[in-house]
Amino acid sequence: MAAAGEVMPTCGGRWAVTVITALTLLAFSGHASAGDVDRGEALYDKHCKVCHSLIPEYHKEGPSLHGIYGKKAGTVPFFAKYVALKGADFVWDEAMLDKWLMDPKAFGRQSTKMTLAISDPQDRGDIVAYLKSMD
Ligand code: HEC
């Protein structure tokens, strides 16, 4: 019985490690942070470039996205056309960018002119990874 007493904690430990590994894998496969920057760039060129530039203070229909990751939402200098993000009080991180790209129209109190929505979570994750890499 003494032997069993020694074995039990080891088994419990291994079981815990297995569960943690499984949870980590799940978290990575379903999370935006595992984005592919090159794929994100291609998607950005296809969907976002018409309305956004990455040049500081060069605005199109939407504001310049230069260094947007980590910036306070709705505060790009000299962009006067904010609607949904006017008076926003948060900083762009992965979760908020993901939420924004999923459905910009449903985001603020007033509907934005940003008319597209990216429904594929992998696409959103890759685009966010690209924006993050452009800091
Ligand atoms: C039809 C034009 C249009 C397209 C296409 C578009 N956007 Fe926008 N975007 C806007 C406008 C307009 C705003 C300002 C939002 C507001 O306050 O109404 C904006 C705001 C943003 C912001 C917040 C900027 C800030 O100053 O806080 C981010 C981030 C953003 N867009 C990312 C993207 C990405 C990534 C894509 C491509 C997947 C994209 N946009 C496609 C027009 C567009």
mmCIF file of N, CA and C in Angstrom, residues 51-60 62-65 76-77:
data_model
loop_
_atom_site.group_PDB
_atom_site.id
_atom_site.type_symbol
_atom_site.label_atom_id
_atom_site.label_comp_id
_atom_site.label_asym_id
_atom_site.label_seq_id
_atom_site.Cartn_x
_atom_site.Cartn_y
_atom_site.Cartn_z
ATOM 1 N N CYS A 51 -9.501 51.930 -47.926
ATOM 2 C CA CYS A 51 -9.925 52.964 -46.977
ATOM 3 C C CYS A 51 -8.852 53.368 -45.970
ATOM 4 N N HIS A 52 -7.757 52.630 -45.892
ATOM 5 C CA HIS A 52 -6.742 52.940 -44.883
ATOM 6 C C HIS A 52 -5.342 52.957 -45.486
ATOM 7 N N SER A 53 -4.488 53.843 -44.962
ATOM 8 C CA SER A 53 -3.065 53.778 -45.289
ATOM 9 C C SER A 53 -2.303 53.458 -44.007
ATOM 10 N N LEU A 54 -1.028 53.128 -44.163
ATOM 11 C CA LEU A 54 -0.180 52.889 -42.984
ATOM 12 C C LEU A 54 0.842 54.020 -42.848
ATOM 13 N N ILE A 55 0.617 55.072 -43.636
ATOM 14 C CA ILE A 55 1.495 56.243 -43.569
ATOM 15 C C ILE A 55 0.931 57.193 -42.505
ATOM 16 N N PRO A 56 1.765 57.664 -41.573
ATOM 17 C CA PRO A 56 1.248 58.538 -40.519
ATOM 18 C C PRO A 56 0.502 59.740 -41.088
ATOM 19 N N GLU A 57 -0.679 59.979 -40.538
ATOM 20 C CA GLU A 57 -1.499 61.142 -40.890
ATOM 21 C C GLU A 57 -1.934 61.221 -42.350
ATOM 22 N N TYR A 58 -1.785 60.121 -43.088
ATOM 23 C CA TYR A 58 -2.357 60.081 -44.439
ATOM 24 C C TYR A 58 -3.662 59.297 -44.374
ATOM 25 N N HIS A 59 -4.766 60.047 -44.371
ATOM 26 C CA HIS A 59 -6.070 59.431 -44.181
ATOM 27 C C HIS A 59 -6.811 59.277 -45.496
ATOM 28 N N LYS A 60 -7.575 58.211 -45.594
ATOM 29 C CA LYS A 60 -8.469 58.036 -46.745
ATOM 30 C C LYS A 60 -9.884 58.138 -46.191
ATOM 31 N N GLY A 62 -11.038 56.029 -44.158
ATOM 32 C CA GLY A 62 -10.747 55.709 -42.755
ATOM 33 C C GLY A 62 -9.419 56.334 -42.339
ATOM 34 N N PRO A 63 -9.147 56.338 -41.031
ATOM 35 C CA PRO A 63 -7.905 56.948 -40.540
ATOM 36 C C PRO A 63 -6.668 56.127 -40.896
ATOM 37 N N SER A 64 -5.492 56.770 -40.905
ATOM 38 C CA SER A 64 -4.233 56.043 -41.061
ATOM 39 C C SER A 64 -4.130 55.012 -39.937
ATOM 40 N N LEU A 65 -3.709 53.803 -40.286
ATOM 41 C CA LEU A 65 -3.568 52.765 -39.259
ATOM 42 C C LEU A 65 -2.113 52.612 -38.816
ATOM 43 N N VAL A 76 -6.722 59.101 -33.819
ATOM 44 C CA VAL A 76 -5.669 59.381 -34.800
ATOM 45 C C VAL A 76 -5.728 60.876 -35.165
ATOM 46 N N PRO A 77 -4.600 61.597 -35.039
ATOM 47 C CA PRO A 77 -4.608 63.043 -35.266
ATOM 48 C C PRO A 77 -5.092 63.434 -36.663
#
